[in-house]
mmCIF file of C-alpha atoms and ligand atoms in Angstrom:
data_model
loop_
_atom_site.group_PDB
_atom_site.id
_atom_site.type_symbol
_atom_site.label_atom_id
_atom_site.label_comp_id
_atom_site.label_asym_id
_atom_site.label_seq_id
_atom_site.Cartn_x
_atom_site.Cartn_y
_atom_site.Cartn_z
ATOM 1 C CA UNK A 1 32.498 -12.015 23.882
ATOM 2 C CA UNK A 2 30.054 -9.798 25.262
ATOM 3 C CA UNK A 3 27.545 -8.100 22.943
ATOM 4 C CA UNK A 4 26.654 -4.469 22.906
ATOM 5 C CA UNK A 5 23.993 -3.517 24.733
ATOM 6 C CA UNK A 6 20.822 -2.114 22.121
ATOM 7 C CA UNK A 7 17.337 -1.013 22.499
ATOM 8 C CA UNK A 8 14.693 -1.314 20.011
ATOM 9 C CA UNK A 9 11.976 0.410 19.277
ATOM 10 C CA UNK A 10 9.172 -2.019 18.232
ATOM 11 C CA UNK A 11 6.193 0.061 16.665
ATOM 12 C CA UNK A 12 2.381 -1.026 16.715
ATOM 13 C CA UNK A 13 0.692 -0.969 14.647
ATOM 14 C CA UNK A 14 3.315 -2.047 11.734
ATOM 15 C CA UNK A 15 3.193 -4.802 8.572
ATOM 16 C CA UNK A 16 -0.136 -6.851 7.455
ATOM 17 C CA UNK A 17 -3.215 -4.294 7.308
ATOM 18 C CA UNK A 18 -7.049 -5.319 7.007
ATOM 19 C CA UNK A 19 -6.851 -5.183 3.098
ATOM 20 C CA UNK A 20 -3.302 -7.288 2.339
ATOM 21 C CA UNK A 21 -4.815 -9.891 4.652
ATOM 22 C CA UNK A 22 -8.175 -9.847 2.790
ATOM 23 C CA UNK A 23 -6.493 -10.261 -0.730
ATOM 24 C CA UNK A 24 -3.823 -13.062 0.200
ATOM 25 C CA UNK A 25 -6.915 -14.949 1.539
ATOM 26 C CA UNK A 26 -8.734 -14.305 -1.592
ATOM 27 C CA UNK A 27 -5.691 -16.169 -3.674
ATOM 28 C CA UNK A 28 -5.446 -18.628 -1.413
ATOM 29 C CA UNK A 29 -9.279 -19.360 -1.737
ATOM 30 C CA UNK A 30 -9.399 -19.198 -5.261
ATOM 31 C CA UNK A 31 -6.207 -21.942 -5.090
ATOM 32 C CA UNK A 32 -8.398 -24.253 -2.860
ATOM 33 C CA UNK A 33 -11.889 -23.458 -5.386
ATOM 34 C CA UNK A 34 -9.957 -23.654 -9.138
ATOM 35 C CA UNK A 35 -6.745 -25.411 -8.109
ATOM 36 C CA UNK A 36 -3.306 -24.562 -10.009
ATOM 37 C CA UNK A 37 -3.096 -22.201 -12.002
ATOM 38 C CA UNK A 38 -4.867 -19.183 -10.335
ATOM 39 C CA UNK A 39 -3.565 -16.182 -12.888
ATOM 40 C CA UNK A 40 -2.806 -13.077 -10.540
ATOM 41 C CA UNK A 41 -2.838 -9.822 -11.916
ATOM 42 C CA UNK A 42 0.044 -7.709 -10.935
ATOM 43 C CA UNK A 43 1.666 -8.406 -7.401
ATOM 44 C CA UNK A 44 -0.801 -9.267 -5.322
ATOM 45 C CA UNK A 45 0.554 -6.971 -2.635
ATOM 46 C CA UNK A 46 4.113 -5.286 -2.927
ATOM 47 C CA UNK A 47 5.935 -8.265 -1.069
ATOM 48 C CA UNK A 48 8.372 -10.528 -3.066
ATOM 49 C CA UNK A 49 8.074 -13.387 0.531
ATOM 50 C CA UNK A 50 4.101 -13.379 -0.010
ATOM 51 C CA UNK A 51 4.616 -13.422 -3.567
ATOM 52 C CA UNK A 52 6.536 -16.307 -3.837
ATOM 53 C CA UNK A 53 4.854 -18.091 -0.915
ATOM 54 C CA UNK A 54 1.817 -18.117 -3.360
ATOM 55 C CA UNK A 55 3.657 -19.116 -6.620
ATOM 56 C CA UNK A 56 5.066 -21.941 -4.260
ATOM 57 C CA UNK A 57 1.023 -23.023 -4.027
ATOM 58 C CA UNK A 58 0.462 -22.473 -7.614
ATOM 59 C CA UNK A 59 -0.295 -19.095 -8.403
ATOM 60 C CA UNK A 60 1.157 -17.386 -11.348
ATOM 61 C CA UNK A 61 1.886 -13.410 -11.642
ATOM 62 C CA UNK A 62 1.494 -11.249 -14.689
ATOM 63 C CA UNK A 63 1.033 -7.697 -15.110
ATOM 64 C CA UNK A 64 -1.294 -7.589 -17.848
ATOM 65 C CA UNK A 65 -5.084 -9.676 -18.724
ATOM 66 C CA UNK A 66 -3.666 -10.447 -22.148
ATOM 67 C CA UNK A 67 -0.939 -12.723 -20.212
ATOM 68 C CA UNK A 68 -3.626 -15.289 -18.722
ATOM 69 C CA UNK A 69 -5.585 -17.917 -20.744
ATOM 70 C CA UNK A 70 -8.947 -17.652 -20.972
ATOM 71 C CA UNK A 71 -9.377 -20.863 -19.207
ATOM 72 C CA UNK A 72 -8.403 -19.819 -15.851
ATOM 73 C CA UNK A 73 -9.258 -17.593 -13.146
ATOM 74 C CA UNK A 74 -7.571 -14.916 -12.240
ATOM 75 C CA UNK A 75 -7.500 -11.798 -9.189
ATOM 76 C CA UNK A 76 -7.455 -8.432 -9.333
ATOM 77 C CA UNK A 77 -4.446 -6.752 -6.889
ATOM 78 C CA UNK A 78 -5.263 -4.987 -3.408
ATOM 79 C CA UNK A 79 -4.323 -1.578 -5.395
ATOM 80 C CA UNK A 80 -7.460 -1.847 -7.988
ATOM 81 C CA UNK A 81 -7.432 -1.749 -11.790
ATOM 82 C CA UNK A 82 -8.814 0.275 -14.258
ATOM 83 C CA UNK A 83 -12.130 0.212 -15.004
ATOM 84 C CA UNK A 84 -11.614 -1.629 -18.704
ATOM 85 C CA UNK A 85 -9.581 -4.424 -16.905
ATOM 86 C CA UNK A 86 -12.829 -6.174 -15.597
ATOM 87 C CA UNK A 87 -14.746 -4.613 -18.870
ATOM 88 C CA UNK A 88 -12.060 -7.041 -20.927
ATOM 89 C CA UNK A 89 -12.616 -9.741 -18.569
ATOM 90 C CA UNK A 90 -15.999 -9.620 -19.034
ATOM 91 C CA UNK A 91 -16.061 -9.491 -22.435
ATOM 92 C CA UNK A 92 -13.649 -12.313 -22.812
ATOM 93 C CA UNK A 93 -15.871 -14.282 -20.724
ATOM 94 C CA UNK A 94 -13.028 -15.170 -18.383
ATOM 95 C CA UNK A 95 -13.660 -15.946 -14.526
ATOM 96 C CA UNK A 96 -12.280 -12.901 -12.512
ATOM 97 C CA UNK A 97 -11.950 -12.255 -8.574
ATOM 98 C CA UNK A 98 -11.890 -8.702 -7.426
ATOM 99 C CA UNK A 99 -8.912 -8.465 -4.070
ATOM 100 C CA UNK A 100 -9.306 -4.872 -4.328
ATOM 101 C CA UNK A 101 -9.063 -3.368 -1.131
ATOM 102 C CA UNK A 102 -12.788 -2.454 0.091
ATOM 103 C CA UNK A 103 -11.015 1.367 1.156
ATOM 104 C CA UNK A 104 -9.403 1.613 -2.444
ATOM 105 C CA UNK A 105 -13.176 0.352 -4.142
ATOM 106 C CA UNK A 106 -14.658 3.068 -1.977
ATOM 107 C CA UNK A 107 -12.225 6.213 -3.652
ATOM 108 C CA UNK A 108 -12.918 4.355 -7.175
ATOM 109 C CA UNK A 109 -16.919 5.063 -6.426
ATOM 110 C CA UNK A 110 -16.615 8.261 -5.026
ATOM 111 C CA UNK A 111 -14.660 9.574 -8.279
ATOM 112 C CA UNK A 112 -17.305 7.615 -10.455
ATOM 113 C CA UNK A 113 -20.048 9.894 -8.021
ATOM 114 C CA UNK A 114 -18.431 13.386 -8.506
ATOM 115 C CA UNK A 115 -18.063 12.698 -12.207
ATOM 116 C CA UNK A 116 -21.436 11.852 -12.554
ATOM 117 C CA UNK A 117 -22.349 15.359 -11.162
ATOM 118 C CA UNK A 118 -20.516 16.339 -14.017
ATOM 119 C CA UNK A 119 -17.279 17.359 -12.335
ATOM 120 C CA UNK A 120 -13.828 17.391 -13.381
ATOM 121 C CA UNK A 121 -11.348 14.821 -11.183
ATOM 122 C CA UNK A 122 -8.233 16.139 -9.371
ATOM 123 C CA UNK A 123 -6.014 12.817 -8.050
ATOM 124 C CA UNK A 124 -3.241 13.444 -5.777
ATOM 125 C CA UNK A 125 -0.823 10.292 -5.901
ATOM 126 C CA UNK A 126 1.909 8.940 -7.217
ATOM 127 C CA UNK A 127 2.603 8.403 -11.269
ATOM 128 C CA UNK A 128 3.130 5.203 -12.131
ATOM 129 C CA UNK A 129 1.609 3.305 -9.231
ATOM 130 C CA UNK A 130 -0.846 0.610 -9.754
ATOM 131 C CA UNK A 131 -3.181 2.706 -7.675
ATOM 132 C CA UNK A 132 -3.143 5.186 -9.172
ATOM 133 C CA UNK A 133 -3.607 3.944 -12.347
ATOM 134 C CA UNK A 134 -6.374 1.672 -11.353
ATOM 135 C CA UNK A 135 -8.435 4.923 -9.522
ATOM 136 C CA UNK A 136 -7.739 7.409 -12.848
ATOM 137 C CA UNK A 137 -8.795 4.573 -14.786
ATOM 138 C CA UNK A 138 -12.544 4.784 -13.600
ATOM 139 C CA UNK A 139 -13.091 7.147 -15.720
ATOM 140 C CA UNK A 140 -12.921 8.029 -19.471
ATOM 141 C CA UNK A 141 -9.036 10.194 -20.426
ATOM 142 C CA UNK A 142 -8.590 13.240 -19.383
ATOM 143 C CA UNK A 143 -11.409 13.269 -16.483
ATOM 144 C CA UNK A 144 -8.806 12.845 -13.716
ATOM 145 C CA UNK A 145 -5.718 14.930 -13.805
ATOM 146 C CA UNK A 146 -2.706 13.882 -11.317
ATOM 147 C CA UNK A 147 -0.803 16.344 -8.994
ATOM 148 C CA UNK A 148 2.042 14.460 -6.886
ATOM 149 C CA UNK A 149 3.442 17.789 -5.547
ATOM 150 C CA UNK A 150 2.509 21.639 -4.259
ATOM 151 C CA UNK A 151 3.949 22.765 -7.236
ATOM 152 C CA UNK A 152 1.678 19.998 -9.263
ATOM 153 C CA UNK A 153 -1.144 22.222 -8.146
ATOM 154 C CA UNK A 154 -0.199 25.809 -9.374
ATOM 155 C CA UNK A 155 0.377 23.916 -13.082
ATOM 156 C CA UNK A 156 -2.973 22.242 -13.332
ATOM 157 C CA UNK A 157 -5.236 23.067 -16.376
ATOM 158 C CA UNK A 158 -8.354 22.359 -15.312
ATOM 159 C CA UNK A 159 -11.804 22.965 -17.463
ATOM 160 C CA UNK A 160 -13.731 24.476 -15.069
ATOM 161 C CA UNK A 161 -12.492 26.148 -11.478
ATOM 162 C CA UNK A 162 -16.017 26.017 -10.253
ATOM 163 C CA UNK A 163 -16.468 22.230 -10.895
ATOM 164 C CA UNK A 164 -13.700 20.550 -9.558
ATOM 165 C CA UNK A 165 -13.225 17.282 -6.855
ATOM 166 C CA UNK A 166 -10.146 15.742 -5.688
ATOM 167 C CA UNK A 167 -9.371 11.713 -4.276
ATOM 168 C CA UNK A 168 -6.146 10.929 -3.287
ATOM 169 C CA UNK A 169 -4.133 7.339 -3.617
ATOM 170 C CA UNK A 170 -4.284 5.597 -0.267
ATOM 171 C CA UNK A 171 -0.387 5.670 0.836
ATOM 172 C CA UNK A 172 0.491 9.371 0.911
ATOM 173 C CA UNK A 173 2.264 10.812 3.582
ATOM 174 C CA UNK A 174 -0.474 12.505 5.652
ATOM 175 C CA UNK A 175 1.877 15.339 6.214
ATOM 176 C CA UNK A 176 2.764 16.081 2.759
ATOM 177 C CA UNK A 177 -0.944 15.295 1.733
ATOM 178 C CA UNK A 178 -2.140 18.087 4.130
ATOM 179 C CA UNK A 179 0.144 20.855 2.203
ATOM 180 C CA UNK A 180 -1.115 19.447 -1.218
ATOM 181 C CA UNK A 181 -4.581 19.273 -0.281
ATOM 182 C CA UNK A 182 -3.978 22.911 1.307
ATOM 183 C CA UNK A 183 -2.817 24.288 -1.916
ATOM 184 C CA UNK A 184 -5.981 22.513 -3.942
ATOM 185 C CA UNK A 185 -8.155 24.616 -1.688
ATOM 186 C CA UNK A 186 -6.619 27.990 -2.385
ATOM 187 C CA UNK A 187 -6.499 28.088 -5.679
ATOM 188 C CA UNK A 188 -9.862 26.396 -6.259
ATOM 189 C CA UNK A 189 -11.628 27.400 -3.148
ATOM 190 C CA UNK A 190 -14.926 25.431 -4.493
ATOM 191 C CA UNK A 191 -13.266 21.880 -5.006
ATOM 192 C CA UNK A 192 -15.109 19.135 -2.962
ATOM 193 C CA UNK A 193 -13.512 16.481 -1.528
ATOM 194 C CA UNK A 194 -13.224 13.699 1.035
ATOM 195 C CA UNK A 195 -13.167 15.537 4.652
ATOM 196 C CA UNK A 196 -9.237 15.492 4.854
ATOM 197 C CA UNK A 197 -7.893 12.470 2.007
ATOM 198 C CA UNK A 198 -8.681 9.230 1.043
ATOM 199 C CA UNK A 199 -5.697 8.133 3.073
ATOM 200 C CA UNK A 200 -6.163 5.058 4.826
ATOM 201 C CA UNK A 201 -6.245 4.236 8.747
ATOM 202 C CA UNK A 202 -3.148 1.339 7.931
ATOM 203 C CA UNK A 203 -1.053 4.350 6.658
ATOM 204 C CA UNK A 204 -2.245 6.853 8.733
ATOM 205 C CA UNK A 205 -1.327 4.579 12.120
ATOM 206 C CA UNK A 206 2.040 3.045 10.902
ATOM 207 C CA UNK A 207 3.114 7.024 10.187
ATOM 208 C CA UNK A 208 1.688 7.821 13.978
ATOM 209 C CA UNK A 209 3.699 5.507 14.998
ATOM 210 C CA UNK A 210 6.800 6.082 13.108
ATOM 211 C CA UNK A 211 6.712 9.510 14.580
ATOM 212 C CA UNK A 212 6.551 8.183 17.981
ATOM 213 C CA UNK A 213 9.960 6.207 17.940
ATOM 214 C CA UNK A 214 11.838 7.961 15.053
ATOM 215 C CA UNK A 215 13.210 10.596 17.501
ATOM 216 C CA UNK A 216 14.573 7.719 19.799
ATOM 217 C CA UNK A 217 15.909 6.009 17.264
ATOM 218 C CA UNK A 218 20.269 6.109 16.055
ATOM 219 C CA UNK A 219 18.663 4.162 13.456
ATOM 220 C CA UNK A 220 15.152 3.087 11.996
ATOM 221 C CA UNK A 221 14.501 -0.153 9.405
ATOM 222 C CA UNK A 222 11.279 -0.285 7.837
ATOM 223 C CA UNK A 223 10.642 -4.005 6.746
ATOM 224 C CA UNK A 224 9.005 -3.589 3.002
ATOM 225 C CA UNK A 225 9.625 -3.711 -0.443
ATOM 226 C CA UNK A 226 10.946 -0.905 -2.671
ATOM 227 C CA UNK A 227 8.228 -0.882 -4.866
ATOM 228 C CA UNK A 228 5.805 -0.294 -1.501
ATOM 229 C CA UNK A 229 4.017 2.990 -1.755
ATOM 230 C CA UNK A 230 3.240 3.006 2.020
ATOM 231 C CA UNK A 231 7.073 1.484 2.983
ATOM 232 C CA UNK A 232 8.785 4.362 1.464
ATOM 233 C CA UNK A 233 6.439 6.814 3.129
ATOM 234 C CA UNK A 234 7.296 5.140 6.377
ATOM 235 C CA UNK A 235 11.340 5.826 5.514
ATOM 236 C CA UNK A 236 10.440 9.314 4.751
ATOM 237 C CA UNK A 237 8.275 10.073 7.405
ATOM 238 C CA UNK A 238 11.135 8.316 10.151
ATOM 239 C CA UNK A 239 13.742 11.078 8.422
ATOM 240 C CA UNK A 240 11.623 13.686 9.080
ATOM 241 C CA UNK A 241 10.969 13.222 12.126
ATOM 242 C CA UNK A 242 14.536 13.165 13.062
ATOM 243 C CA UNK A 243 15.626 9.624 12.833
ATOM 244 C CA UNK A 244 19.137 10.670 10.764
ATOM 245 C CA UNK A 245 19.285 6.855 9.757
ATOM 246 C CA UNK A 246 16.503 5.382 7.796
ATOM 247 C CA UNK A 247 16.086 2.587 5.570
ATOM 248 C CA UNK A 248 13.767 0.344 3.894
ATOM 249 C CA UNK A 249 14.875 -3.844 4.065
ATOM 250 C CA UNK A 250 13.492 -6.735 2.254
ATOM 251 C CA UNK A 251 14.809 -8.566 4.946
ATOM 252 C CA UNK A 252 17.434 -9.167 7.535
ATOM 253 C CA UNK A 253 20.373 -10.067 5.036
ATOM 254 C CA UNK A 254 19.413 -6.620 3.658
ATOM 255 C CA UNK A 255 20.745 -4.622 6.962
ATOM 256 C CA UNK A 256 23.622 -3.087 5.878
ATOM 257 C CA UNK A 257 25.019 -3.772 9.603
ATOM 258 C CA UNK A 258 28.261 -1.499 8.880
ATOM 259 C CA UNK A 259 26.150 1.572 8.286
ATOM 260 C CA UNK A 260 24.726 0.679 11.862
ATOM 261 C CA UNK A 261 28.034 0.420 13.746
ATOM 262 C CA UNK A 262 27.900 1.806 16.836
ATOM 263 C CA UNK A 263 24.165 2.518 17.331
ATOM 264 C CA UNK A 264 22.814 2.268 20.917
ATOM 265 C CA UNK A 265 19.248 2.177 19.329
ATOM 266 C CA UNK A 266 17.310 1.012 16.383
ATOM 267 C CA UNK A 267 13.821 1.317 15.646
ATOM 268 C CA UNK A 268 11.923 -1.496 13.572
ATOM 269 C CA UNK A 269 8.514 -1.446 12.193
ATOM 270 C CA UNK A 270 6.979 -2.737 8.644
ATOM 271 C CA UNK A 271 4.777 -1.707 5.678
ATOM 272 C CA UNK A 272 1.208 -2.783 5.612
ATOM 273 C CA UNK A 273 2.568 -5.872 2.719
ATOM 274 C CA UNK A 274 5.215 -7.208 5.031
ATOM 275 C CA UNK A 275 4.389 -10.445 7.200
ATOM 276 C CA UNK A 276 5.059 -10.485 11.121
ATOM 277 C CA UNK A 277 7.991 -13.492 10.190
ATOM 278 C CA UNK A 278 10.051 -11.131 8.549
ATOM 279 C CA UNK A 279 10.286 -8.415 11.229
ATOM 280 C CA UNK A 280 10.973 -11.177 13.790
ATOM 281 C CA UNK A 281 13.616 -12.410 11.445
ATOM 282 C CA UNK A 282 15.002 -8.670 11.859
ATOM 283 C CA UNK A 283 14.645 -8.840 15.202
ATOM 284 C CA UNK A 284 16.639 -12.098 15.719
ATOM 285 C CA UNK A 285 19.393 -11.027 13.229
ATOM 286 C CA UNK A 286 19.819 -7.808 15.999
ATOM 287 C CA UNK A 287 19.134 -10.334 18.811
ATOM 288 C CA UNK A 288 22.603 -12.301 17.155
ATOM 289 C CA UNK A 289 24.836 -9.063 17.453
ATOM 290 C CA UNK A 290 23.657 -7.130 20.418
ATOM 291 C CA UNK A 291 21.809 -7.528 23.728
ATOM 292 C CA UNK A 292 18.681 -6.690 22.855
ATOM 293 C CA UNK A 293 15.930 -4.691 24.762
ATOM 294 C CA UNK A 294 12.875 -4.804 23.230
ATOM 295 C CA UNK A 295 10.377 -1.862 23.933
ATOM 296 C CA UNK A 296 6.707 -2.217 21.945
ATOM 297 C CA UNK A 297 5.549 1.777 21.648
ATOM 298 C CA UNK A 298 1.589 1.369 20.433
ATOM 299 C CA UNK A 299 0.410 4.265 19.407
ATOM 300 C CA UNK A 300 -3.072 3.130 18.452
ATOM 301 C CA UNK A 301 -5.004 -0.216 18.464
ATOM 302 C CA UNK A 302 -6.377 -1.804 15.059
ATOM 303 C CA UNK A 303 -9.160 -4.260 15.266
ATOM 304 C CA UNK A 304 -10.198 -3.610 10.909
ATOM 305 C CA UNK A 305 -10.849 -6.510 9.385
ATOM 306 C CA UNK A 306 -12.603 -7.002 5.746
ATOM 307 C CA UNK A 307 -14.918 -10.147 5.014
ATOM 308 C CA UNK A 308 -13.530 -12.445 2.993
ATOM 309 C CA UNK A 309 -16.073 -13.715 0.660
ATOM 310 C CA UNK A 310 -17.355 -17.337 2.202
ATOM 311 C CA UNK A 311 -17.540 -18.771 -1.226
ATOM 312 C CA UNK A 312 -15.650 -16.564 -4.201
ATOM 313 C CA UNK A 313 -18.439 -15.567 -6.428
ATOM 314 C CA UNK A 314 -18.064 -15.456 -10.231
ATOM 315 C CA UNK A 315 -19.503 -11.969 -11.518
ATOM 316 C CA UNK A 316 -22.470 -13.271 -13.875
HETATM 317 C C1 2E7 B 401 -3.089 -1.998 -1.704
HETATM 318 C C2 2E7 B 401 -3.161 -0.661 -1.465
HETATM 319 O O1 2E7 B 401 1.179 -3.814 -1.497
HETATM 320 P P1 2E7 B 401 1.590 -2.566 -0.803
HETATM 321 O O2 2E7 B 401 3.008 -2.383 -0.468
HETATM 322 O O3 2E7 B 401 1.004 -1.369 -1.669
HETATM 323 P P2 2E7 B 401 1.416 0.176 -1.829
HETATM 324 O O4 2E7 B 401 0.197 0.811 -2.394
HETATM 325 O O5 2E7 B 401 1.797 0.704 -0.525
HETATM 326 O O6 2E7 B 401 2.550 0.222 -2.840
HETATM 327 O O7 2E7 B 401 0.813 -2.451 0.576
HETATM 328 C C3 2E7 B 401 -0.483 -2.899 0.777
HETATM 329 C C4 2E7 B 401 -1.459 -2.127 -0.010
HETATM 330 C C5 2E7 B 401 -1.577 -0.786 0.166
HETATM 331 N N1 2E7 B 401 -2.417 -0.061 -0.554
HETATM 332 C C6 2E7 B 401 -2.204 -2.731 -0.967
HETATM 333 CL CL1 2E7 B 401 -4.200 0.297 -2.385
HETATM 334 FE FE1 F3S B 402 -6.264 -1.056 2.025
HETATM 335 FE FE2 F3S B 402 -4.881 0.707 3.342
HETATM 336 FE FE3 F3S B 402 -4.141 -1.750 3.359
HETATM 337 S S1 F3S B 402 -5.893 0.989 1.391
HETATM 338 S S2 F3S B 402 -4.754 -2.566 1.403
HETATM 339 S S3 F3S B 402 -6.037 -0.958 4.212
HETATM 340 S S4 F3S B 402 -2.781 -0.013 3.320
#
């Protein structure tokens, strides 16, 4: 039988950024210094493959300090943690690695900056999200206040108009950020902040390139997990930009392949937590049902990369 003829649209850049490939290599380090049991708070990165790839090699995953013996190491996730998670650490005299990403580190010293200066914190992120959570927790309660929408913004109390900065979680949608950040300005038209977001160049490219195939696309997958800030975006941002078919997959025996029935195209790309083997196992699933064309659209070259410590060092 002959198979139907398909083209997909392979974005670039898609899946592993600089800082998911930084933290996996800091778990995988501290596995090789400590041996098994490396304690790793909260998902390393929002991928259930890398996750258990690493609990294969002996790490284990909780979501709180209080969870890991005081015998063992354990890592901080990419997304950061509040500023009294290391404080604990410390305190209980526990060995601690920090695999938060150098760009998130950067927003958590910014806010720690502008509060010094004695201003008031605006986030704009999601509630709920680790990231979140681990940026508002640099400071003491009530110092950062969290907008997620436009209409976030018009609600805020803040103490002081006149003495106001905003940071933003890394994973937004830049479009959506743009309106929120828009709104921020007008009704407190002395707020500092970053020169556009704190919005990273991993989201900010996948999104680019999104945009770039969506329009092409019957149908667009986005390889990621559902608890992936910067994986939903990428479903969103496909929608928008006219893609009428867009969904997030774990991996290939996720494609609901009825729903794509009768496509002539399909775009694929992947969250910044979702290794290259998985969107090749998409690809070879599609590869078993049609005649496949691949076409690679790059909209922009990445060559980030974050040192990896040499040797992981024990704060003292
Ligand atoms: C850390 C940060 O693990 P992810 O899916 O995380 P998000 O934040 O998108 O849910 O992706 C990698 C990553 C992205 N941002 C890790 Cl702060
Ligand atoms: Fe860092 Fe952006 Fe990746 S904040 S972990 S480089 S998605």
């Amino acid at each position: 039988m002959t198979k139907p003829p398909l083209t997909l649209h392979l974005a670039a850049p898609r899946g592993f950024c600089a800082g998911v490939d930084r933290a996996i290599k800091i778990v995988e380090m501290a596995l090789e210094k400590w041996g098994a049991p490396v304690y790793v708070r909260h998902e390393i990165v929002h991928n259930k493959f890398v996750v258990d790839g690493l609990r294969d090699k002996g790490a284990v995953f909780v979501e709180e300090l209080e969870e890991c013996p005081l015998d063992r190491p354990v890592i901080f996730s990419a997304h950061g943690v509040p500023k009294a998670v290391p404080d604990e650490a410390a305190r209980r005299e526990m060995v601690y690695v920090d695999a938060t990403c150098p760009l998130v580190s950067k927003v958590h010293i910014e806010a720690a900056r502008h509060h010094e200066n004695g201003l008031q914190m605006i986030m704009i992120g999601h509630a709920g999200h680790p990231e979140t959570i681990g940026t508002m927790g640099q400071l003491p309660e009530g110092e950062v206040l969290l907008v997620e929408t436009v209409a976030d913004v018009a609600q805020v109390e803040v103490r002081d108009p006149g003495r106001l900065a905003f940071v933003t979680q890394t994973t937004l949608s830049v479009d959506d950020t743009v309106d929120i950040v828009a709104a921020l300005k007008a009704r407190f038209p002395q707020i500092i902040g970053p020169h556009k977001e704190d919005i990273c160049y991993a989201t900010t490219n996948r999104q680019e390139a999104v945009k770039a195939i969506a329009p092409d696309c019957d149908a667009l997958l986005v390889v990621g997990a559902p608890n992936s800030s910067n994986s939903k975006r990428l479903v969103e941002v496909a929608r928008k930009a006219g893609c009428a078919y867009a969904q997030l997959v774990q991996r290939a025996d996720n494609i609901d392949w009825r729903a794509l029935d009768g496509i002539r195209s399909v775009g694929v790309t992947a969250g910044a937590s979702a290794p290259e083997v998985l969107i090749d196992e998409v690809i070879d699933a599609f590869r078993e049902r049609y005649d496949v064309e691949v076409r690679l659209v790059e909209t922009a070259q990445e060559n980030v990369e974050f040192k990896v410590p040499r040797v992981l060092r024990v704060p003292a």
